[in-house]
């Protein structure tokens, strides 16, 4: 029997939740690492009969979940899995305003969740599965703001830009290995999520681009989370996944 494993962070809401549901529908074993466990996801797993594991972790403290993931993967029968995928989806926006106004703890959290945790989890995943014979993939959920500067978004932009560049580095490393993992940092396009609501609700005096985000909503240009999730997973399934280590789902 084909057994496909997907490890997914930030699966408690928005596109992460939608991706988890679609993967379960497809019959994947899904291991979710989030701060909370949505009942909707557990119900969906029960309805589909797919295997779901949910771990509660705050990714601002990434060493613990990375160690737990590595130990868990090393305890698996590698021959039982035809594929193993890590999707680093979790991210946070700190207080919206100029960098000089962001509190140190808020800034540190944004960088730890958005950059340090994906690097820690990717390292753990690659180490633990290096000898697996099945296909291995790492999908990092990036953003258009990784490639476009925006005032009052320094931490988020920096985390996503760092994600793009560490993905480029890992792609070079894995290309030189036998059965190296395929990796990609993918911008998913704009979608209607709590993060967008946070941006639209910011103080216009502190966030000059607020109105551009408000227009995305008023003009109906925000994709529903399930639609965005489907597009991202379709990209993940492409035969040329990883050929571009940094990509945009709209390309």
PDB file of C-alpha atoms in Angstrom:
ATOM      1  CA  UNK A   1       0.000   0.000   0.000  1.00  0.00           C
ATOM      2  CA  UNK A   2       1.225   3.484  -0.846  1.00  0.00           C
ATOM      3  CA  UNK A   3       1.954   5.456   2.302  1.00  0.00           C
ATOM      4  CA  UNK A   4       2.698   9.146   1.956  1.00  0.00           C
ATOM      5  CA  UNK A   5       3.807  11.206   4.930  1.00  0.00           C
ATOM      6  CA  UNK A   6       3.410  14.973   5.177  1.00  0.00           C
ATOM      7  CA  UNK A   7       4.621  17.055   8.114  1.00  0.00           C
ATOM      8  CA  UNK A   8       2.867  20.435   8.216  1.00  0.00           C
ATOM      9  CA  UNK A   9       3.307  23.431  10.507  1.00  0.00           C
ATOM     10  CA  UNK A  10       0.669  26.070  11.167  1.00  0.00           C
ATOM     11  CA  UNK A  11      -2.256  23.767  10.442  1.00  0.00           C
ATOM     12  CA  UNK A  12      -4.721  25.221  12.944  1.00  0.00           C
ATOM     13  CA  UNK A  13      -6.323  27.796  10.625  1.00  0.00           C
ATOM     14  CA  UNK A  14      -6.306  29.453   7.215  1.00  0.00           C
ATOM     15  CA  UNK A  15      -4.395  27.881   4.360  1.00  0.00           C
ATOM     16  CA  UNK A  16      -2.586  25.497   6.710  1.00  0.00           C
ATOM     17  CA  UNK A  17      -5.858  23.983   7.885  1.00  0.00           C
ATOM     18  CA  UNK A  18      -7.108  23.775   4.311  1.00  0.00           C
ATOM     19  CA  UNK A  19      -3.927  22.019   3.181  1.00  0.00           C
ATOM     20  CA  UNK A  20      -4.179  19.518   6.033  1.00  0.00           C
ATOM     21  CA  UNK A  21      -7.775  18.696   5.102  1.00  0.00           C
ATOM     22  CA  UNK A  22      -6.941  18.214   1.421  1.00  0.00           C
ATOM     23  CA  UNK A  23      -3.957  16.014   2.232  1.00  0.00           C
ATOM     24  CA  UNK A  24      -6.098  13.844   4.490  1.00  0.00           C
ATOM     25  CA  UNK A  25      -8.688  13.545   1.727  1.00  0.00           C
ATOM     26  CA  UNK A  26      -5.917  12.314  -0.554  1.00  0.00           C
ATOM     27  CA  UNK A  27      -4.984   9.643   1.991  1.00  0.00           C
ATOM     28  CA  UNK A  28      -1.750  11.100   3.293  1.00  0.00           C
ATOM     29  CA  UNK A  29      -0.617  10.503   6.838  1.00  0.00           C
ATOM     30  CA  UNK A  30      -0.454  14.055   8.161  1.00  0.00           C
ATOM     31  CA  UNK A  31       1.601  15.168  11.154  1.00  0.00           C
ATOM     32  CA  UNK A  32       0.567  18.687  12.172  1.00  0.00           C
ATOM     33  CA  UNK A  33       2.709  20.882  14.405  1.00  0.00           C
ATOM     34  CA  UNK A  34       0.663  23.819  15.725  1.00  0.00           C
ATOM     35  CA  UNK A  35      -0.154  25.633  18.932  1.00  0.00           C
ATOM     36  CA  UNK A  36      -3.724  24.313  18.902  1.00  0.00           C
ATOM     37  CA  UNK A  37      -5.674  21.339  17.574  1.00  0.00           C
ATOM     38  CA  UNK A  38      -8.774  22.331  15.558  1.00  0.00           C
ATOM     39  CA  UNK A  39     -11.721  19.972  16.038  1.00  0.00           C
ATOM     40  CA  UNK A  40     -12.546  20.392  12.358  1.00  0.00           C
ATOM     41  CA  UNK A  41      -9.304  18.679  11.406  1.00  0.00           C
ATOM     42  CA  UNK A  42      -9.851  15.742  13.736  1.00  0.00           C
ATOM     43  CA  UNK A  43     -13.384  15.288  12.376  1.00  0.00           C
ATOM     44  CA  UNK A  44     -12.105  15.371   8.812  1.00  0.00           C
ATOM     45  CA  UNK A  45      -9.492  12.734   9.575  1.00  0.00           C
ATOM     46  CA  UNK A  46     -12.186  10.529  11.113  1.00  0.00           C
ATOM     47  CA  UNK A  47     -14.462  10.983   8.095  1.00  0.00           C
ATOM     48  CA  UNK A  48     -11.739  10.201   5.569  1.00  0.00           C
ATOM     49  CA  UNK A  49     -10.154   7.380   7.547  1.00  0.00           C
ATOM     50  CA  UNK A  50      -6.716   8.953   7.068  1.00  0.00           C
ATOM     51  CA  UNK A  51      -4.072   8.996   9.775  1.00  0.00           C
ATOM     52  CA  UNK A  52      -3.642  12.290  11.630  1.00  0.00           C
ATOM     53  CA  UNK A  53      -1.102  13.171  14.304  1.00  0.00           C
ATOM     54  CA  UNK A  54      -1.275  16.536  16.044  1.00  0.00           C
ATOM     55  CA  UNK A  55       1.559  17.897  18.149  1.00  0.00           C
ATOM     56  CA  UNK A  56       1.168  21.013  20.272  1.00  0.00           C
ATOM     57  CA  UNK A  57       4.237  23.221  20.079  1.00  0.00           C
ATOM     58  CA  UNK A  58       4.988  26.923  20.065  1.00  0.00           C
ATOM     59  CA  UNK A  59       7.386  27.289  17.134  1.00  0.00           C
ATOM     60  CA  UNK A  60       8.991  30.298  18.791  1.00  0.00           C
ATOM     61  CA  UNK A  61      10.759  27.592  20.788  1.00  0.00           C
ATOM     62  CA  UNK A  62      11.826  25.515  17.793  1.00  0.00           C
ATOM     63  CA  UNK A  63      14.492  23.263  19.290  1.00  0.00           C
ATOM     64  CA  UNK A  64      11.955  21.019  21.052  1.00  0.00           C
ATOM     65  CA  UNK A  65       9.696  20.285  18.062  1.00  0.00           C
ATOM     66  CA  UNK A  66      12.724  19.848  15.781  1.00  0.00           C
ATOM     67  CA  UNK A  67      14.273  17.296  18.156  1.00  0.00           C
ATOM     68  CA  UNK A  68      10.941  15.529  18.594  1.00  0.00           C
ATOM     69  CA  UNK A  69      10.435  15.370  14.824  1.00  0.00           C
ATOM     70  CA  UNK A  70      13.903  13.987  14.191  1.00  0.00           C
ATOM     71  CA  UNK A  71      13.512  11.311  16.859  1.00  0.00           C
ATOM     72  CA  UNK A  72      10.063  10.351  15.572  1.00  0.00           C
ATOM     73  CA  UNK A  73      11.255  10.077  11.969  1.00  0.00           C
ATOM     74  CA  UNK A  74      14.263   7.976  12.994  1.00  0.00           C
ATOM     75  CA  UNK A  75      11.853   5.592  14.705  1.00  0.00           C
ATOM     76  CA  UNK A  76       9.876   5.016  11.514  1.00  0.00           C
ATOM     77  CA  UNK A  77      10.330   2.138   9.091  1.00  0.00           C
ATOM     78  CA  UNK A  78      11.741   4.083   6.165  1.00  0.00           C
ATOM     79  CA  UNK A  79      10.655   1.390   3.718  1.00  0.00           C
ATOM     80  CA  UNK A  80       7.022   1.911   4.729  1.00  0.00           C
ATOM     81  CA  UNK A  81       6.890   5.380   3.174  1.00  0.00           C
ATOM     82  CA  UNK A  82       6.894   6.013  -0.549  1.00  0.00           C
ATOM     83  CA  UNK A  83       7.269   9.745   0.053  1.00  0.00           C
ATOM     84  CA  UNK A  84       7.976  12.149   2.888  1.00  0.00           C
ATOM     85  CA  UNK A  85       7.291  15.874   2.727  1.00  0.00           C
ATOM     86  CA  UNK A  86       7.826  18.770   5.112  1.00  0.00           C
ATOM     87  CA  UNK A  87       5.710  21.902   4.617  1.00  0.00           C
ATOM     88  CA  UNK A  88       6.884  24.898   6.640  1.00  0.00           C
ATOM     89  CA  UNK A  89       3.734  27.000   6.627  1.00  0.00           C
ATOM     90  CA  UNK A  90       3.629  28.714  10.031  1.00  0.00           C
ATOM     91  CA  UNK A  91       4.367  32.428  10.275  1.00  0.00           C
ATOM     92  CA  UNK A  92       3.393  35.484  12.290  1.00  0.00           C
ATOM     93  CA  UNK A  93       3.273  39.224  11.786  1.00  0.00           C
ATOM     94  CA  UNK A  94       4.446  41.260  14.777  1.00  0.00           C
ATOM     95  CA  UNK A  95       2.936  44.586  15.751  1.00  0.00           C
ATOM     96  CA  UNK A  96       2.517  46.524  12.497  1.00  0.00           C
ATOM     97  CA  UNK A  97       4.677  49.631  12.537  1.00  0.00           C
ATOM     98  CA  UNK A  98       8.192  50.917  11.958  1.00  0.00           C
ATOM     99  CA  UNK A  99      11.008  48.705  13.193  1.00  0.00           C
ATOM    100  CA  UNK A 100      11.913  51.281  15.842  1.00  0.00           C
ATOM    101  CA  UNK A 101       8.495  50.753  17.458  1.00  0.00           C
ATOM    102  CA  UNK A 102       8.531  46.941  17.604  1.00  0.00           C
ATOM    103  CA  UNK A 103       9.114  45.456  21.040  1.00  0.00           C
ATOM    104  CA  UNK A 104      12.144  43.138  21.266  1.00  0.00           C
ATOM    105  CA  UNK A 105      10.077  40.105  22.276  1.00  0.00           C
ATOM    106  CA  UNK A 106       7.627  40.655  19.425  1.00  0.00           C
ATOM    107  CA  UNK A 107      10.448  41.013  16.920  1.00  0.00           C
ATOM    108  CA  UNK A 108      12.223  37.919  18.214  1.00  0.00           C
ATOM    109  CA  UNK A 109       9.039  35.838  18.024  1.00  0.00           C
ATOM    110  CA  UNK A 110       8.383  36.805  14.405  1.00  0.00           C
ATOM    111  CA  UNK A 111      11.901  35.819  13.360  1.00  0.00           C
ATOM    112  CA  UNK A 112      11.912  32.605  15.376  1.00  0.00           C
ATOM    113  CA  UNK A 113       8.585  31.372  14.016  1.00  0.00           C
ATOM    114  CA  UNK A 114       9.133  32.637  10.486  1.00  0.00           C
ATOM    115  CA  UNK A 115      12.784  31.735   9.918  1.00  0.00           C
ATOM    116  CA  UNK A 116      14.478  29.882  12.769  1.00  0.00           C
ATOM    117  CA  UNK A 117      11.763  27.219  13.096  1.00  0.00           C
ATOM    118  CA  UNK A 118      11.685  26.369   9.360  1.00  0.00           C
ATOM    119  CA  UNK A 119      15.481  26.035   9.372  1.00  0.00           C
ATOM    120  CA  UNK A 120      15.494  23.850  12.489  1.00  0.00           C
ATOM    121  CA  UNK A 121      12.693  21.611  11.228  1.00  0.00           C
ATOM    122  CA  UNK A 122      14.198  21.329   7.744  1.00  0.00           C
ATOM    123  CA  UNK A 123      17.563  20.333   9.198  1.00  0.00           C
ATOM    124  CA  UNK A 124      15.919  17.709  11.414  1.00  0.00           C
ATOM    125  CA  UNK A 125      13.786  16.359   8.564  1.00  0.00           C
ATOM    126  CA  UNK A 126      16.727  16.077   6.149  1.00  0.00           C
ATOM    127  CA  UNK A 127      18.989  14.397   8.713  1.00  0.00           C
ATOM    128  CA  UNK A 128      16.419  11.854   9.771  1.00  0.00           C
ATOM    129  CA  UNK A 129      15.304  10.897   6.249  1.00  0.00           C
ATOM    130  CA  UNK A 130      18.655  11.073   4.442  1.00  0.00           C
ATOM    131  CA  UNK A 131      18.791   7.285   3.946  1.00  0.00           C
ATOM    132  CA  UNK A 132      15.121   6.896   3.006  1.00  0.00           C
ATOM    133  CA  UNK A 133      14.583   5.547  -0.495  1.00  0.00           C
ATOM    134  CA  UNK A 134      11.274   7.297  -1.105  1.00  0.00           C
ATOM    135  CA  UNK A 135      10.860  10.748  -2.603  1.00  0.00           C
ATOM    136  CA  UNK A 136      11.583  13.589  -0.177  1.00  0.00           C
ATOM    137  CA  UNK A 137      10.406  17.175  -0.503  1.00  0.00           C
ATOM    138  CA  UNK A 138      10.558  20.383   1.521  1.00  0.00           C
ATOM    139  CA  UNK A 139       8.053  23.115   0.699  1.00  0.00           C
ATOM    140  CA  UNK A 140       8.561  26.460   2.416  1.00  0.00           C
ATOM    141  CA  UNK A 141       5.610  28.842   2.254  1.00  0.00           C
ATOM    142  CA  UNK A 142       7.103  32.202   1.371  1.00  0.00           C
ATOM    143  CA  UNK A 143       5.475  35.498   0.371  1.00  0.00           C
ATOM    144  CA  UNK A 144       5.640  38.184  -2.256  1.00  0.00           C
ATOM    145  CA  UNK A 145       6.993  40.366   0.555  1.00  0.00           C
ATOM    146  CA  UNK A 146      10.142  38.254   0.580  1.00  0.00           C
ATOM    147  CA  UNK A 147      10.948  39.899  -2.729  1.00  0.00           C
ATOM    148  CA  UNK A 148       9.361  43.327  -2.243  1.00  0.00           C
ATOM    149  CA  UNK A 149      10.169  45.685   0.610  1.00  0.00           C
ATOM    150  CA  UNK A 150       7.294  47.240   2.539  1.00  0.00           C
ATOM    151  CA  UNK A 151       7.354  49.841   5.291  1.00  0.00           C
ATOM    152  CA  UNK A 152       6.214  48.633   8.724  1.00  0.00           C
ATOM    153  CA  UNK A 153       6.782  44.998   7.707  1.00  0.00           C
ATOM    154  CA  UNK A 154      10.537  44.676   8.295  1.00  0.00           C
ATOM    155  CA  UNK A 155      10.390  41.513  10.428  1.00  0.00           C
ATOM    156  CA  UNK A 156       7.969  39.639   8.175  1.00  0.00           C
ATOM    157  CA  UNK A 157       9.814  40.672   4.993  1.00  0.00           C
ATOM    158  CA  UNK A 158      13.163  39.716   6.509  1.00  0.00           C
ATOM    159  CA  UNK A 159      11.935  36.313   7.706  1.00  0.00           C
ATOM    160  CA  UNK A 160      10.483  35.439   4.310  1.00  0.00           C
ATOM    161  CA  UNK A 161      13.532  36.732   2.435  1.00  0.00           C
ATOM    162  CA  UNK A 162      15.690  34.608   4.710  1.00  0.00           C
ATOM    163  CA  UNK A 163      13.459  31.627   4.001  1.00  0.00           C
ATOM    164  CA  UNK A 164      13.933  32.119   0.262  1.00  0.00           C
ATOM    165  CA  UNK A 165      17.696  32.315   0.552  1.00  0.00           C
ATOM    166  CA  UNK A 166      18.195  29.400   2.919  1.00  0.00           C
ATOM    167  CA  UNK A 167      16.069  27.360   0.500  1.00  0.00           C
ATOM    168  CA  UNK A 168      18.465  28.263  -2.322  1.00  0.00           C
ATOM    169  CA  UNK A 169      21.368  27.079  -0.167  1.00  0.00           C
ATOM    170  CA  UNK A 170      19.679  23.788   0.744  1.00  0.00           C
ATOM    171  CA  UNK A 171      18.779  23.183  -2.911  1.00  0.00           C
ATOM    172  CA  UNK A 172      22.485  23.370  -3.790  1.00  0.00           C
ATOM    173  CA  UNK A 173      23.370  21.000  -0.953  1.00  0.00           C
ATOM    174  CA  UNK A 174      20.709  18.419  -1.801  1.00  0.00           C
ATOM    175  CA  UNK A 175      21.498  18.497  -5.525  1.00  0.00           C
ATOM    176  CA  UNK A 176      24.856  16.895  -4.789  1.00  0.00           C
ATOM    177  CA  UNK A 177      23.392  13.951  -2.852  1.00  0.00           C
ATOM    178  CA  UNK A 178      22.040  10.600  -3.949  1.00  0.00           C
ATOM    179  CA  UNK A 179      18.242  10.915  -3.688  1.00  0.00           C
ATOM    180  CA  UNK A 180      18.618  14.451  -2.385  1.00  0.00           C
ATOM    181  CA  UNK A 181      15.450  16.196  -1.320  1.00  0.00           C
ATOM    182  CA  UNK A 182      13.643  18.525  -3.695  1.00  0.00           C
ATOM    183  CA  UNK A 183      13.116  21.925  -2.077  1.00  0.00           C
ATOM    184  CA  UNK A 184      11.190  25.054  -2.966  1.00  0.00           C
ATOM    185  CA  UNK A 185      10.239  28.323  -1.274  1.00  0.00           C
ATOM    186  CA  UNK A 186       6.880  29.186  -2.812  1.00  0.00           C
ATOM    187  CA  UNK A 187       4.884  32.412  -2.624  1.00  0.00           C
ATOM    188  CA  UNK A 188       1.207  31.303  -2.487  1.00  0.00           C
ATOM    189  CA  UNK A 189      -0.448  34.502  -3.716  1.00  0.00           C
ATOM    190  CA  UNK A 190      -2.848  36.679  -1.741  1.00  0.00           C
ATOM    191  CA  UNK A 191      -5.629  34.965   0.205  1.00  0.00           C
ATOM    192  CA  UNK A 192      -8.382  35.824   2.645  1.00  0.00           C
ATOM    193  CA  UNK A 193      -6.868  34.944   6.019  1.00  0.00           C
ATOM    194  CA  UNK A 194      -6.586  36.322   9.538  1.00  0.00           C
ATOM    195  CA  UNK A 195      -3.218  37.793   8.556  1.00  0.00           C
ATOM    196  CA  UNK A 196      -4.895  39.860   5.833  1.00  0.00           C
ATOM    197  CA  UNK A 197      -7.481  41.012   8.362  1.00  0.00           C
ATOM    198  CA  UNK A 198      -4.656  42.089  10.658  1.00  0.00           C
ATOM    199  CA  UNK A 199      -3.075  44.136   7.858  1.00  0.00           C
ATOM    200  CA  UNK A 200      -6.365  45.790   6.887  1.00  0.00           C
ATOM    201  CA  UNK A 201      -7.006  46.715  10.492  1.00  0.00           C
ATOM    202  CA  UNK A 202      -3.657  48.385  11.093  1.00  0.00           C
ATOM    203  CA  UNK A 203      -3.277  52.067  11.943  1.00  0.00           C
ATOM    204  CA  UNK A 204      -2.874  53.867   8.621  1.00  0.00           C
ATOM    205  CA  UNK A 205      -0.432  56.306  10.210  1.00  0.00           C
ATOM    206  CA  UNK A 206       1.868  53.388  11.073  1.00  0.00           C
ATOM    207  CA  UNK A 207       1.238  51.340   7.928  1.00  0.00           C
ATOM    208  CA  UNK A 208       1.298  53.367   4.687  1.00  0.00           C
ATOM    209  CA  UNK A 209       0.237  50.379   2.555  1.00  0.00           C
ATOM    210  CA  UNK A 210      -2.912  49.588   4.512  1.00  0.00           C
ATOM    211  CA  UNK A 211      -5.259  50.812   1.778  1.00  0.00           C
ATOM    212  CA  UNK A 212      -3.694  48.531  -0.823  1.00  0.00           C
ATOM    213  CA  UNK A 213      -4.613  45.552   1.347  1.00  0.00           C
ATOM    214  CA  UNK A 214      -8.108  46.944   1.887  1.00  0.00           C
ATOM    215  CA  UNK A 215      -8.548  47.159  -1.894  1.00  0.00           C
ATOM    216  CA  UNK A 216      -7.563  43.530  -2.326  1.00  0.00           C
ATOM    217  CA  UNK A 217     -10.541  42.642  -0.146  1.00  0.00           C
ATOM    218  CA  UNK A 218     -13.027  45.132  -1.594  1.00  0.00           C
ATOM    219  CA  UNK A 219     -12.143  44.177  -5.172  1.00  0.00           C
ATOM    220  CA  UNK A 220     -12.539  40.446  -4.473  1.00  0.00           C
ATOM    221  CA  UNK A 221      -8.918  39.632  -5.246  1.00  0.00           C
ATOM    222  CA  UNK A 222      -8.288  37.485  -2.171  1.00  0.00           C
ATOM    223  CA  UNK A 223      -8.498  33.744  -2.786  1.00  0.00           C
ATOM    224  CA  UNK A 224     -10.335  31.617  -0.202  1.00  0.00           C
ATOM    225  CA  UNK A 225      -7.909  29.529   1.881  1.00  0.00           C
ATOM    226  CA  UNK A 226      -9.056  26.231   0.349  1.00  0.00           C
ATOM    227  CA  UNK A 227      -8.449  27.564  -3.171  1.00  0.00           C
ATOM    228  CA  UNK A 228      -4.996  28.826  -2.223  1.00  0.00           C
ATOM    229  CA  UNK A 229      -4.216  25.497  -0.544  1.00  0.00           C
ATOM    230  CA  UNK A 230      -5.236  23.578  -3.654  1.00  0.00           C
ATOM    231  CA  UNK A 231      -2.945  25.691  -5.845  1.00  0.00           C
ATOM    232  CA  UNK A 232      -0.005  25.224  -3.485  1.00  0.00           C
ATOM    233  CA  UNK A 233      -0.489  21.460  -3.281  1.00  0.00           C
ATOM    234  CA  UNK A 234      -0.808  21.281  -7.063  1.00  0.00           C
ATOM    235  CA  UNK A 235       2.590  22.998  -7.297  1.00  0.00           C
ATOM    236  CA  UNK A 236       4.009  20.523  -4.790  1.00  0.00           C
ATOM    237  CA  UNK A 237       2.786  17.657  -6.986  1.00  0.00           C
ATOM    238  CA  UNK A 238       4.371  19.013 -10.172  1.00  0.00           C
ATOM    239  CA  UNK A 239       6.977  16.702 -11.731  1.00  0.00           C
ATOM    240  CA  UNK A 240       9.387  19.649 -11.894  1.00  0.00           C
ATOM    241  CA  UNK A 241       8.932  20.617  -8.251  1.00  0.00           C
ATOM    242  CA  UNK A 242      12.233  21.954  -6.960  1.00  0.00           C
ATOM    243  CA  UNK A 243      13.610  22.906 -10.374  1.00  0.00           C
ATOM    244  CA  UNK A 244      13.140  26.498  -9.187  1.00  0.00           C
ATOM    245  CA  UNK A 245      14.181  26.736  -5.529  1.00  0.00           C
ATOM    246  CA  UNK A 246      12.311  30.048  -5.227  1.00  0.00           C
ATOM    247  CA  UNK A 247       8.993  30.379  -7.059  1.00  0.00           C
ATOM    248  CA  UNK A 248       5.563  32.003  -7.094  1.00  0.00           C
ATOM    249  CA  UNK A 249       2.367  30.002  -7.521  1.00  0.00           C
ATOM    250  CA  UNK A 250       1.134  32.703  -9.928  1.00  0.00           C
ATOM    251  CA  UNK A 251       3.969  32.009 -12.375  1.00  0.00           C
TER     252      UNK A 251
END
